Short mmCIF file of C-alpha atoms in Angstrom, two decimals:
data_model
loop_
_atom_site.label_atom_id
_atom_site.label_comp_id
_atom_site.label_asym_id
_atom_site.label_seq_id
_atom_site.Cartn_x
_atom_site.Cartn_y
_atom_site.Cartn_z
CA UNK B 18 106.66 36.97 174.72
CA UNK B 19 110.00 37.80 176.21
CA UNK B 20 110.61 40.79 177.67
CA UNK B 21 114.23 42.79 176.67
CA UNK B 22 115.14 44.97 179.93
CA UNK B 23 118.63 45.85 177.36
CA UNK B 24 116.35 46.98 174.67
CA UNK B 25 114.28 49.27 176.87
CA UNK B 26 117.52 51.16 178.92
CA UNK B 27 118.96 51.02 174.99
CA UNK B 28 115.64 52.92 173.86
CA UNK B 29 115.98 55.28 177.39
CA UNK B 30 119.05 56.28 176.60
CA UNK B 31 118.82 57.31 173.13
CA UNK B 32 115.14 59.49 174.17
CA UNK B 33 117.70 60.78 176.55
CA UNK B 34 120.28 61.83 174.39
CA UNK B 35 118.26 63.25 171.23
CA UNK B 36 115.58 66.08 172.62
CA UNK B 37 112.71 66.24 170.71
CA UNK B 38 113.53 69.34 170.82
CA UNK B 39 116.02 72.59 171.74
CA UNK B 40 116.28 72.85 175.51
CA UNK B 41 116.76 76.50 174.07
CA UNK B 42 115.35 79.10 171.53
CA UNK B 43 115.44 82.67 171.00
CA UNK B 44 112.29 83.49 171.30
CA UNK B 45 112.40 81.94 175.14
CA UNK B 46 115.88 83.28 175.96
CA UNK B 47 114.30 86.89 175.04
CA UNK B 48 111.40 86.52 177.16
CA UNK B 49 112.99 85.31 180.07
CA UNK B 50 115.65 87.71 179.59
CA UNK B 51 112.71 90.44 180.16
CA UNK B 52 111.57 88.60 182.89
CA UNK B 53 114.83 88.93 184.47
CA UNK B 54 115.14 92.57 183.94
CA UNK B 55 111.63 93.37 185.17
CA UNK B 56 111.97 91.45 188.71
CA UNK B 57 115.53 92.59 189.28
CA UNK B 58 116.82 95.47 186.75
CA UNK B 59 119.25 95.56 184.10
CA UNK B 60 121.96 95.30 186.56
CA UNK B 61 120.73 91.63 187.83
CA UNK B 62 120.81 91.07 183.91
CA UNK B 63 124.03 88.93 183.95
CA UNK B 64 124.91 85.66 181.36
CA UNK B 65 124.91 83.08 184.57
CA UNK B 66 121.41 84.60 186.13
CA UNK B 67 120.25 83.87 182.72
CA UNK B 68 121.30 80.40 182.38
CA UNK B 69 119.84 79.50 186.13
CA UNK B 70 116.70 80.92 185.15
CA UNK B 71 116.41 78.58 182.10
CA UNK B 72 117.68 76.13 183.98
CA UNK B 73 120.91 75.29 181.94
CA UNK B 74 124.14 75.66 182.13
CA UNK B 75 125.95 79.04 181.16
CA UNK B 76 127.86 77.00 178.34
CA UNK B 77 124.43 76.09 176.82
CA UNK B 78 123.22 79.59 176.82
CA UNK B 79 126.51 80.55 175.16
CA UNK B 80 125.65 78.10 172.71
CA UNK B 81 122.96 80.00 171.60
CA UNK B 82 123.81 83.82 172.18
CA UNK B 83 127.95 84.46 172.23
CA UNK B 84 127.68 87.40 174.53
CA UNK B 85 125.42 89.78 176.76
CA UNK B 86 125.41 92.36 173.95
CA UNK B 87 124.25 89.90 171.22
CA UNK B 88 121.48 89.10 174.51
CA UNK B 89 120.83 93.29 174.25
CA UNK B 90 120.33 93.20 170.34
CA UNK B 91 117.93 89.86 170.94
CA UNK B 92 115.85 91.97 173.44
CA UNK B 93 115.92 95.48 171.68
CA UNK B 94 115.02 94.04 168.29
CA UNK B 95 112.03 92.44 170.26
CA UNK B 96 110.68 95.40 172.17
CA UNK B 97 110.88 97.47 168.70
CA UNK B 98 109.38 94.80 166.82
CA UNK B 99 106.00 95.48 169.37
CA UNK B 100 106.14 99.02 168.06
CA UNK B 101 103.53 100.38 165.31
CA UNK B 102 104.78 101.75 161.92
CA UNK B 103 102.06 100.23 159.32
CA UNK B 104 100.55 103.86 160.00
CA UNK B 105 102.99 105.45 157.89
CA UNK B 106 101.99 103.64 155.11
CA UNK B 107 98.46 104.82 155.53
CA UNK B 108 98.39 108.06 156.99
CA UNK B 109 100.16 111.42 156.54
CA UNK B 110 103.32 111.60 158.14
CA UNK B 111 102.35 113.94 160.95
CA UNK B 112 99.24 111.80 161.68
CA UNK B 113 101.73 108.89 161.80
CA UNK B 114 104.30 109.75 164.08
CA UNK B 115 101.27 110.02 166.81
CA UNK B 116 100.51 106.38 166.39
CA UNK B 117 103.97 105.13 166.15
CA UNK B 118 105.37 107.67 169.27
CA UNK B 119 102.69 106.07 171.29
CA UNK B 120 103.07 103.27 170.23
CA UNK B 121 106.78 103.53 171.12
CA UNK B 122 105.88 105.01 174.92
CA UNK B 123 103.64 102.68 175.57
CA UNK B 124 106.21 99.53 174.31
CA UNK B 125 108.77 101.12 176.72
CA UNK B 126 106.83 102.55 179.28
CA UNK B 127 106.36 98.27 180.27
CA UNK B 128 110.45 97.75 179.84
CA UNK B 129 111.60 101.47 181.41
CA UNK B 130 115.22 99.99 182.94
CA UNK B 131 116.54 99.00 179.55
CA UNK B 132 116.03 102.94 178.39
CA UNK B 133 119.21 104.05 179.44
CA UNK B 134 120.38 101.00 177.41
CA UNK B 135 118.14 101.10 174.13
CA UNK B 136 118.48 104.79 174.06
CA UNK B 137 121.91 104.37 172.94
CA UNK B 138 122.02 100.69 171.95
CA UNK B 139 123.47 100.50 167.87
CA UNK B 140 120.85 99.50 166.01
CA UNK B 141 123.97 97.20 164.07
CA UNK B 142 122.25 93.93 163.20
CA UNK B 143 119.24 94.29 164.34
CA UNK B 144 116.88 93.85 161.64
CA UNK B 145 113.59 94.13 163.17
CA UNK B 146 114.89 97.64 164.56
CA UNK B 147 116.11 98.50 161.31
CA UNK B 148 112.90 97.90 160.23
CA UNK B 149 111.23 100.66 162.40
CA UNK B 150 113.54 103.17 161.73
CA UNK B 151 113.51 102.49 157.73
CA UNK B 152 109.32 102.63 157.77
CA UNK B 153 109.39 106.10 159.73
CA UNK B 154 112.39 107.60 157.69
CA UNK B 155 110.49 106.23 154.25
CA UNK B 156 107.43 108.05 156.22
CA UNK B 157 110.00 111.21 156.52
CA UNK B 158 111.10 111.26 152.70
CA UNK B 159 107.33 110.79 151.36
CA UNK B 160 106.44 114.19 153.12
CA UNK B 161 109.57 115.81 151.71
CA UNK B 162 111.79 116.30 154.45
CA UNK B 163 115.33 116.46 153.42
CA UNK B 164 117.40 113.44 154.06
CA UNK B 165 120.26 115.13 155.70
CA UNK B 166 117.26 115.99 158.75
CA UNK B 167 115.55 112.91 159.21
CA UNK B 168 117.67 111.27 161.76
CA UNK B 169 117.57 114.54 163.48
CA UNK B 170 113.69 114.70 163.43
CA UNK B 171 113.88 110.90 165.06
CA UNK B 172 115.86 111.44 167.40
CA UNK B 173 114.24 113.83 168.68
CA UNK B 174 111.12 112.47 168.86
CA UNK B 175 112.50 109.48 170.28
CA UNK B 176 114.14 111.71 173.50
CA UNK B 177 110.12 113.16 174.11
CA UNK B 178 109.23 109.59 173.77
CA UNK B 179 111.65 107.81 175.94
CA UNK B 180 111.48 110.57 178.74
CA UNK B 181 107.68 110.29 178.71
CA UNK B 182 107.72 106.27 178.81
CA UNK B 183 109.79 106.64 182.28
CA UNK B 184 107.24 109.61 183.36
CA UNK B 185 104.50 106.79 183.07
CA UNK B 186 106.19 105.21 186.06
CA UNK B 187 106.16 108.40 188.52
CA UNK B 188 104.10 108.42 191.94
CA UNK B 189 101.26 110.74 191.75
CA UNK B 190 102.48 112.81 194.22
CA UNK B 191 105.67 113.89 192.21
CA UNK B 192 104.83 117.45 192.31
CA UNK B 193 103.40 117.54 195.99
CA UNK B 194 105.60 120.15 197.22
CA UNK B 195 104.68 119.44 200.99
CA UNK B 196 104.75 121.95 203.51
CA UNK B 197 106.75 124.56 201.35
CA UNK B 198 103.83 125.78 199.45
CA UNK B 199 104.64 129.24 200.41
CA UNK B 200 108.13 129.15 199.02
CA UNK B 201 106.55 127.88 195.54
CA UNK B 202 103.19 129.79 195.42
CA UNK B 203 103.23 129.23 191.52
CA UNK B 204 104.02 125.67 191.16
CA UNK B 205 101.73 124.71 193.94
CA UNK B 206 98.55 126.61 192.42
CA UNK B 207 99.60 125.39 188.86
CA UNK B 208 99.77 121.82 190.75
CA UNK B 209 96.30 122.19 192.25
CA UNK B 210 94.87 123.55 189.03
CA UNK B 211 95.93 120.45 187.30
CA UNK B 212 94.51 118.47 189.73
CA UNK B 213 90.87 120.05 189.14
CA UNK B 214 91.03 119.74 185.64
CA UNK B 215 93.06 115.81 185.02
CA UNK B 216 92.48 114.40 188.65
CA UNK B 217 95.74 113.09 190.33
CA UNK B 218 98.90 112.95 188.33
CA UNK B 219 99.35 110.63 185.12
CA UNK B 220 101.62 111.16 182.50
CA UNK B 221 99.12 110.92 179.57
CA UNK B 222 98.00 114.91 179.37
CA UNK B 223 101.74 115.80 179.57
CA UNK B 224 102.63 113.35 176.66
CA UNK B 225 99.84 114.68 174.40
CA UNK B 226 100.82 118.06 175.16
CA UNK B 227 104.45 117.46 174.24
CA UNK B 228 103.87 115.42 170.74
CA UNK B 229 101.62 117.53 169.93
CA UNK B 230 103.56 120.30 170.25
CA UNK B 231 106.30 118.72 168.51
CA UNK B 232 104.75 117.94 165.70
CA UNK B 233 103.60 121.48 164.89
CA UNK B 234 107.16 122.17 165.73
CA UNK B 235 108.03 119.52 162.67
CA UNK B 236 105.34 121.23 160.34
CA UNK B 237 106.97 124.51 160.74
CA UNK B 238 110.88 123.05 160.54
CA UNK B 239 109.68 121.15 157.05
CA UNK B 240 107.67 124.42 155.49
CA UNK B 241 111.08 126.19 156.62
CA UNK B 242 112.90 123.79 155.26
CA UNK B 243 111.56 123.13 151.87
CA UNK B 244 111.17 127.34 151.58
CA UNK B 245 115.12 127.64 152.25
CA UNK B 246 115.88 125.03 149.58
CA UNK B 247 113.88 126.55 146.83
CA UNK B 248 115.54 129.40 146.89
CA UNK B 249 118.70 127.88 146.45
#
């Protein structure tokens, strides 16, 4: 049988020009995106790093995300998607917020230079983020807190939680004051007696500490709350 060189280059070039399959995705734009962030920080985060380190040209990538804060709403509504919130449909809200807040800390405590950027970042469009925030606030208005406080309770949970997601990332020797111990007698026997009860510095015993002080914090706001309403 004859063989057709024409048909085969003819059969080449059409494989060629119709990809099984996207060069791109989302779901691989985000992750490298992360990638890129981790190895170099958010400021080596650009639109044309990205595109070299998908190997494609910045016009493709633009294709597929119009600009580097569409890229920041692909990435935050990732990270918060990671985060648990099934627990406020199963537990009291106070029990909740300790699975979800470290939950959150640990999700962020893997990702801490995008804080300074999430921390702020609109949460405009981004539906998996909107999901978060509508299962703790639904969490919120089950236990009765007024809905003119439960951004306010967020928020400030989620400065605790952020702050203690960086502190995962300090040396242990953050509070070795050196050779000025006796200039800071009190720090640097509160320092040692930490050390004899938790071993060398982690954030963990400071984290629990803080939520759960915050919580009982949140117990007495609501009681004070709901008590100042009634009487109106």
């Amino acid at each position: 049988m004859a063989s057709d060189p024409a048909g085969r280059q003819s059969e080449v070039r059409r494989k060629a020009g119709r990809p099984t399959k996207a060069v791109l995705e989302l779901g691989r734009i985000t992750q490298t995106a992360l990638k890129l962030v981790r190895q170099e920080g958010y400021q080596g985060l650009t639109m044309s790093a990205l595109a070299k380190r998908l190997n494609v040209a910045p016009s493709a990538l633009y294709n597929h995300v119009r600009s580097k804060q569409e890229l920041l709403i692909l990435i935050q509504d990732h990270l918060m998607s990671l985060v648990e919130v099934a627990c406020f449909d199963s537990k009291p809200w106070d029990e909740a917020i300790q699975d979800w807040a470290r939950s959150y800390r640990d999700v962020f405590a893997h990702h801490t230079p995008l804080i300074p950027l999430i921390a702020v970042q609109p949460i405009t469009n981004s539906p998996q983020t909107l999901r978060i925030y509508e299962a703790v606030a639904r969490g919120f208005q089950r236990a009765g807190w007024p809905e003119d406080e439960i951004v306010n309770a967020i928020v400030a949970l989620e400065s605790f939680i952020f702050g203690s997601a960086l502190d995962v990332t300090a040396p242990e020797n953050i509070f070795d004051v050196g050779e000025l111990q006796a200039e800071a007698p009190v720090i640097s026997r509160a320092v040692a007696s930490r050390e004899t009860r938790f071993g060398r510095y982690t954030a963990a015993p400071a984290f629990e500490l803080g939520l759960a002080a915050i919580i009982q914090g949140l117990r007495w706001q609501l009681s004070t709350l709901s008590e100042g309403r009634s009487t109106i």
